[in-house]
Amino acid sequence: MSKKPFPSQTQDRFIVRLPDGLRDRIAAAAKANGRSMNSEIVRALMLHFPPPPSAEDIIAELDMIADALTKSRGAAMSSVWQRLQARLEEVRELVEANPSLLIIPPAGTDDD
């Protein structure tokens, strides 16, 4: 029976060439924060490249916007508000039906 590998053994690996002095700065930050250098680098990358929002997150944000607008619109419902509300509902339905539409390619890529 073979041993189950540690999670770190199954994760992607990538070798990076660091400019002079950067390794020392990473090591100092890792020590100050009580982390390994790997954890410090992964944390920095996750902060710079956060995961895209889920369909549920976007729908929740649209709901909050719609609620705020409903509370602040006052007595008269303008045609602008009606169009905005209809558009929000269209976006909500589109996102619920096609969550993959939320994946936005990075700027500068030509996926046309």
Short mmCIF file of N, CA and C in Angstrom, two decimals:
data_model
loop_
_atom_site.label_atom_id
_atom_site.label_comp_id
_atom_site.label_asym_id
_atom_site.label_seq_id
_atom_site.Cartn_x
_atom_site.Cartn_y
_atom_site.Cartn_z
N MET A 1 0.84 -1.17 0.00
CA MET A 1 0.00 0.00 0.00
C MET A 1 0.89 1.24 0.00
N SER A 2 0.66 2.16 -0.94
CA SER A 2 1.50 3.35 -1.02
C SER A 2 0.97 4.46 -0.12
N LYS A 3 1.90 5.29 0.33
CA LYS A 3 1.52 6.42 1.18
C LYS A 3 0.82 7.49 0.35
N LYS A 4 -0.13 8.15 0.97
CA LYS A 4 -0.81 9.27 0.33
C LYS A 4 0.15 10.47 0.33
N PRO A 5 0.33 11.14 -0.83
CA PRO A 5 1.28 12.25 -0.86
C PRO A 5 0.76 13.45 -0.06
N PHE A 6 1.71 14.24 0.45
CA PHE A 6 1.36 15.49 1.11
C PHE A 6 0.78 16.44 0.06
N PRO A 7 -0.11 17.35 0.44
CA PRO A 7 -0.67 18.30 -0.54
C PRO A 7 0.41 19.08 -1.28
N SER A 8 1.49 19.44 -0.57
CA SER A 8 2.55 20.21 -1.22
C SER A 8 3.25 19.42 -2.32
N GLN A 9 3.14 18.09 -2.27
CA GLN A 9 3.77 17.27 -3.29
C GLN A 9 2.93 17.18 -4.56
N THR A 10 1.67 17.57 -4.48
CA THR A 10 0.79 17.47 -5.65
C THR A 10 0.49 18.84 -6.26
N GLN A 11 0.97 19.91 -5.62
CA GLN A 11 0.69 21.26 -6.12
C GLN A 11 1.66 21.64 -7.23
N ASP A 12 1.23 22.62 -8.04
CA ASP A 12 2.09 23.11 -9.12
C ASP A 12 3.36 23.71 -8.55
N ARG A 13 4.43 23.55 -9.31
CA ARG A 13 5.72 24.14 -8.95
C ARG A 13 6.19 24.99 -10.11
N PHE A 14 6.91 26.07 -9.77
CA PHE A 14 7.40 26.98 -10.79
C PHE A 14 8.71 27.58 -10.30
N ILE A 15 9.74 27.45 -11.07
CA ILE A 15 11.04 28.00 -10.69
C ILE A 15 11.11 29.44 -11.18
N VAL A 16 11.54 30.33 -10.30
CA VAL A 16 11.59 31.76 -10.61
C VAL A 16 13.01 32.27 -10.41
N ARG A 17 13.48 33.07 -11.35
CA ARG A 17 14.77 33.75 -11.18
C ARG A 17 14.47 35.09 -10.53
N LEU A 18 15.10 35.34 -9.39
CA LEU A 18 14.86 36.57 -8.64
C LEU A 18 15.97 37.58 -8.89
N PRO A 19 15.61 38.84 -9.04
CA PRO A 19 16.64 39.88 -9.17
C PRO A 19 17.50 39.95 -7.91
N ASP A 20 18.69 40.47 -8.06
CA ASP A 20 19.60 40.59 -6.92
C ASP A 20 18.91 41.31 -5.76
N GLY A 21 19.05 40.75 -4.57
CA GLY A 21 18.53 41.37 -3.37
C GLY A 21 17.09 41.00 -3.03
N LEU A 22 16.32 40.52 -3.99
CA LEU A 22 14.92 40.21 -3.72
C LEU A 22 14.77 39.01 -2.80
N ARG A 23 15.61 38.01 -2.98
CA ARG A 23 15.53 36.84 -2.10
C ARG A 23 15.74 37.25 -0.65
N ASP A 24 16.70 38.14 -0.41
CA ASP A 24 16.96 38.59 0.96
C ASP A 24 15.77 39.36 1.53
N ARG A 25 15.12 40.18 0.71
CA ARG A 25 13.95 40.94 1.18
C ARG A 25 12.79 40.00 1.48
N ILE A 26 12.62 38.97 0.65
CA ILE A 26 11.56 37.98 0.90
C ILE A 26 11.85 37.22 2.19
N ALA A 27 13.09 36.81 2.37
CA ALA A 27 13.48 36.07 3.58
C ALA A 27 13.24 36.92 4.83
N ALA A 28 13.58 38.21 4.77
CA ALA A 28 13.39 39.10 5.92
C ALA A 28 11.90 39.27 6.22
N ALA A 29 11.08 39.45 5.18
CA ALA A 29 9.63 39.60 5.37
C ALA A 29 9.03 38.32 5.93
N ALA A 30 9.47 37.18 5.41
CA ALA A 30 8.96 35.89 5.89
C ALA A 30 9.30 35.70 7.37
N LYS A 31 10.52 36.02 7.74
CA LYS A 31 10.93 35.88 9.15
C LYS A 31 10.12 36.81 10.04
N ALA A 32 9.95 38.06 9.60
CA ALA A 32 9.19 39.04 10.39
C ALA A 32 7.72 38.62 10.56
N ASN A 33 7.18 37.94 9.57
CA ASN A 33 5.78 37.53 9.60
C ASN A 33 5.57 36.11 10.11
N GLY A 34 6.68 35.42 10.47
CA GLY A 34 6.56 34.06 10.99
C GLY A 34 6.10 33.05 9.94
N ARG A 35 6.51 33.28 8.70
CA ARG A 35 6.13 32.38 7.61
C ARG A 35 7.37 31.86 6.91
N SER A 36 7.17 30.82 6.10
CA SER A 36 8.25 30.35 5.24
C SER A 36 8.35 31.31 4.05
N MET A 37 9.46 31.25 3.36
CA MET A 37 9.60 32.09 2.16
C MET A 37 8.54 31.73 1.14
N ASN A 38 8.27 30.43 1.00
CA ASN A 38 7.25 30.01 0.04
C ASN A 38 5.89 30.62 0.40
N SER A 39 5.52 30.55 1.68
CA SER A 39 4.24 31.12 2.12
C SER A 39 4.19 32.62 1.89
N GLU A 40 5.31 33.28 2.11
CA GLU A 40 5.37 34.73 1.90
C GLU A 40 5.17 35.08 0.43
N ILE A 41 5.80 34.32 -0.44
CA ILE A 41 5.67 34.55 -1.89
C ILE A 41 4.25 34.25 -2.35
N VAL A 42 3.69 33.13 -1.90
CA VAL A 42 2.31 32.76 -2.28
C VAL A 42 1.34 33.83 -1.80
N ARG A 43 1.52 34.32 -0.57
CA ARG A 43 0.64 35.36 -0.04
C ARG A 43 0.71 36.62 -0.90
N ALA A 44 1.91 37.03 -1.26
CA ALA A 44 2.08 38.23 -2.10
C ALA A 44 1.41 38.04 -3.46
N LEU A 45 1.57 36.86 -4.02
CA LEU A 45 0.95 36.59 -5.33
C LEU A 45 -0.58 36.56 -5.22
N MET A 46 -1.10 35.97 -4.15
CA MET A 46 -2.56 35.91 -3.98
C MET A 46 -3.15 37.30 -3.79
N LEU A 47 -2.41 38.18 -3.11
CA LEU A 47 -2.89 39.56 -2.94
C LEU A 47 -2.90 40.30 -4.27
N HIS A 48 -1.91 40.03 -5.11
CA HIS A 48 -1.81 40.70 -6.40
C HIS A 48 -2.73 40.08 -7.45
N PHE A 49 -2.96 38.78 -7.34
CA PHE A 49 -3.79 38.05 -8.30
C PHE A 49 -4.92 37.33 -7.58
N PRO A 50 -5.90 38.06 -7.05
CA PRO A 50 -6.99 37.39 -6.32
C PRO A 50 -7.83 36.55 -7.27
N PRO A 51 -8.48 35.52 -6.75
CA PRO A 51 -9.34 34.71 -7.61
C PRO A 51 -10.52 35.55 -8.11
N PRO A 52 -11.03 35.23 -9.29
CA PRO A 52 -12.18 35.99 -9.80
C PRO A 52 -13.39 35.76 -8.91
N PRO A 53 -14.29 36.74 -8.83
CA PRO A 53 -15.48 36.55 -8.00
C PRO A 53 -16.35 35.45 -8.57
N SER A 54 -17.03 34.76 -7.67
CA SER A 54 -17.94 33.70 -8.11
C SER A 54 -19.23 34.32 -8.61
N ALA A 55 -20.01 33.54 -9.32
CA ALA A 55 -21.32 34.00 -9.77
C ALA A 55 -22.16 34.42 -8.58
N GLU A 56 -22.07 33.67 -7.49
CA GLU A 56 -22.84 33.99 -6.29
C GLU A 56 -22.42 35.33 -5.71
N ASP A 57 -21.11 35.63 -5.72
CA ASP A 57 -20.62 36.91 -5.21
C ASP A 57 -21.16 38.07 -6.04
N ILE A 58 -21.15 37.92 -7.35
CA ILE A 58 -21.64 38.99 -8.23
C ILE A 58 -23.14 39.18 -8.06
N ILE A 59 -23.86 38.09 -7.95
CA ILE A 59 -25.32 38.19 -7.75
C ILE A 59 -25.61 38.88 -6.42
N ALA A 60 -24.87 38.54 -5.38
CA ALA A 60 -25.07 39.18 -4.08
C ALA A 60 -24.77 40.67 -4.16
N GLU A 61 -23.72 41.03 -4.89
CA GLU A 61 -23.40 42.45 -5.04
C GLU A 61 -24.49 43.18 -5.82
N LEU A 62 -25.01 42.56 -6.87
CA LEU A 62 -26.11 43.17 -7.62
C LEU A 62 -27.33 43.35 -6.73
N ASP A 63 -27.60 42.36 -5.89
CA ASP A 63 -28.74 42.46 -4.96
C ASP A 63 -28.55 43.64 -4.00
N MET A 64 -27.32 43.81 -3.48
CA MET A 64 -27.07 44.93 -2.56
C MET A 64 -27.25 46.27 -3.28
N ILE A 65 -26.77 46.36 -4.51
CA ILE A 65 -26.93 47.60 -5.28
C ILE A 65 -28.41 47.89 -5.52
N ALA A 66 -29.15 46.86 -5.93
CA ALA A 66 -30.58 47.03 -6.19
C ALA A 66 -31.32 47.45 -4.92
N ASP A 67 -30.98 46.83 -3.79
CA ASP A 67 -31.62 47.19 -2.52
C ASP A 67 -31.31 48.64 -2.15
N ALA A 68 -30.04 49.04 -2.30
CA ALA A 68 -29.66 50.41 -1.96
C ALA A 68 -30.39 51.41 -2.84
N LEU A 69 -30.48 51.09 -4.13
CA LEU A 69 -31.17 52.00 -5.05
C LEU A 69 -32.66 52.06 -4.73
N THR A 70 -33.25 50.93 -4.36
CA THR A 70 -34.67 50.90 -4.01
C THR A 70 -34.94 51.79 -2.80
N LYS A 71 -34.06 51.73 -1.81
CA LYS A 71 -34.24 52.52 -0.59
C LYS A 71 -34.01 54.02 -0.82
N SER A 72 -33.16 54.35 -1.80
CA SER A 72 -32.80 55.75 -1.99
C SER A 72 -33.57 56.43 -3.12
N ARG A 73 -34.42 55.72 -3.81
CA ARG A 73 -35.05 56.30 -5.00
C ARG A 73 -36.17 57.27 -4.68
N GLY A 74 -36.68 57.26 -3.47
CA GLY A 74 -37.74 58.20 -3.12
C GLY A 74 -39.09 57.75 -3.64
N ALA A 75 -40.02 58.68 -3.70
CA ALA A 75 -41.40 58.37 -4.05
C ALA A 75 -41.59 58.10 -5.55
N ALA A 76 -40.88 58.83 -6.37
CA ALA A 76 -41.08 58.70 -7.82
C ALA A 76 -40.12 57.68 -8.42
N MET A 77 -40.65 56.78 -9.25
CA MET A 77 -39.79 55.79 -9.92
C MET A 77 -39.55 56.29 -11.34
N SER A 78 -38.33 56.72 -11.60
CA SER A 78 -38.01 57.28 -12.91
C SER A 78 -37.80 56.18 -13.94
N SER A 79 -37.83 56.58 -15.20
CA SER A 79 -37.59 55.61 -16.27
C SER A 79 -36.15 55.10 -16.23
N VAL A 80 -35.24 55.94 -15.74
CA VAL A 80 -33.84 55.51 -15.61
C VAL A 80 -33.76 54.38 -14.59
N TRP A 81 -34.43 54.53 -13.45
CA TRP A 81 -34.43 53.50 -12.43
C TRP A 81 -35.05 52.22 -12.98
N GLN A 82 -36.14 52.33 -13.71
CA GLN A 82 -36.79 51.15 -14.27
C GLN A 82 -35.87 50.42 -15.24
N ARG A 83 -35.16 51.17 -16.10
CA ARG A 83 -34.24 50.54 -17.05
C ARG A 83 -33.08 49.88 -16.30
N LEU A 84 -32.56 50.56 -15.28
CA LEU A 84 -31.46 49.99 -14.50
C LEU A 84 -31.90 48.71 -13.80
N GLN A 85 -33.07 48.73 -13.20
CA GLN A 85 -33.58 47.55 -12.50
C GLN A 85 -33.76 46.39 -13.48
N ALA A 86 -34.30 46.67 -14.66
CA ALA A 86 -34.48 45.62 -15.67
C ALA A 86 -33.12 45.07 -16.12
N ARG A 87 -32.15 45.95 -16.30
CA ARG A 87 -30.82 45.51 -16.74
C ARG A 87 -30.15 44.66 -15.66
N LEU A 88 -30.28 45.05 -14.40
CA LEU A 88 -29.72 44.25 -13.31
C LEU A 88 -30.32 42.85 -13.31
N GLU A 89 -31.61 42.76 -13.54
CA GLU A 89 -32.27 41.45 -13.58
C GLU A 89 -31.76 40.62 -14.76
N GLU A 90 -31.54 41.27 -15.91
CA GLU A 90 -31.00 40.55 -17.07
C GLU A 90 -29.60 40.02 -16.77
N VAL A 91 -28.78 40.85 -16.14
CA VAL A 91 -27.41 40.43 -15.79
C VAL A 91 -27.46 39.28 -14.79
N ARG A 92 -28.34 39.39 -13.80
CA ARG A 92 -28.47 38.31 -12.81
C ARG A 92 -28.83 36.99 -13.49
N GLU A 93 -29.79 37.02 -14.38
CA GLU A 93 -30.20 35.79 -15.08
C GLU A 93 -29.08 35.25 -15.95
N LEU A 94 -28.38 36.14 -16.62
CA LEU A 94 -27.27 35.72 -17.47
C LEU A 94 -26.16 35.06 -16.65
N VAL A 95 -25.82 35.67 -15.52
CA VAL A 95 -24.77 35.13 -14.66
C VAL A 95 -25.20 33.79 -14.08
N GLU A 96 -26.44 33.69 -13.64
CA GLU A 96 -26.92 32.42 -13.08
C GLU A 96 -26.89 31.31 -14.13
N ALA A 97 -27.21 31.64 -15.37
CA ALA A 97 -27.25 30.63 -16.43
C ALA A 97 -25.87 30.31 -16.99
N ASN A 98 -24.95 31.28 -16.94
CA ASN A 98 -23.63 31.10 -17.56
C ASN A 98 -22.51 31.62 -16.66
N PRO A 99 -22.21 30.96 -15.56
CA PRO A 99 -21.15 31.46 -14.66
C PRO A 99 -19.80 31.60 -15.34
N SER A 100 -19.54 30.85 -16.39
CA SER A 100 -18.24 30.94 -17.07
C SER A 100 -18.05 32.28 -17.76
N LEU A 101 -19.12 33.05 -17.95
CA LEU A 101 -18.99 34.37 -18.55
C LEU A 101 -18.23 35.33 -17.65
N LEU A 102 -18.10 34.99 -16.37
CA LEU A 102 -17.43 35.88 -15.43
C LEU A 102 -15.92 35.80 -15.53
N ILE A 103 -15.42 34.81 -16.24
CA ILE A 103 -13.97 34.67 -16.36
C ILE A 103 -13.49 35.68 -17.40
N ILE A 104 -12.75 36.68 -16.91
CA ILE A 104 -12.31 37.77 -17.76
C ILE A 104 -10.84 37.55 -18.08
N PRO A 105 -10.49 37.53 -19.39
CA PRO A 105 -9.08 37.34 -19.72
C PRO A 105 -8.25 38.53 -19.25
N PRO A 106 -6.98 38.29 -18.90
CA PRO A 106 -6.13 39.37 -18.45
C PRO A 106 -5.99 40.44 -19.54
N ALA A 107 -5.77 41.68 -19.13
CA ALA A 107 -5.58 42.78 -20.09
C ALA A 107 -4.38 42.48 -20.97
N GLY A 108 -4.50 42.85 -22.23
CA GLY A 108 -3.40 42.67 -23.15
C GLY A 108 -3.38 41.33 -23.87
N THR A 109 -4.38 40.47 -23.60
CA THR A 109 -4.43 39.19 -24.30
C THR A 109 -5.36 39.34 -25.49
N ASP A 110 -5.06 38.64 -26.53
CA ASP A 110 -5.88 38.68 -27.74
C ASP A 110 -6.58 37.36 -27.91
N ASP A 111 -7.73 37.22 -27.24
CA ASP A 111 -8.51 35.98 -27.34
C ASP A 111 -9.67 36.13 -28.32
N ASP A 112 -9.58 37.10 -29.22
CA ASP A 112 -10.67 37.34 -30.17
C ASP A 112 -10.68 36.30 -31.27
#
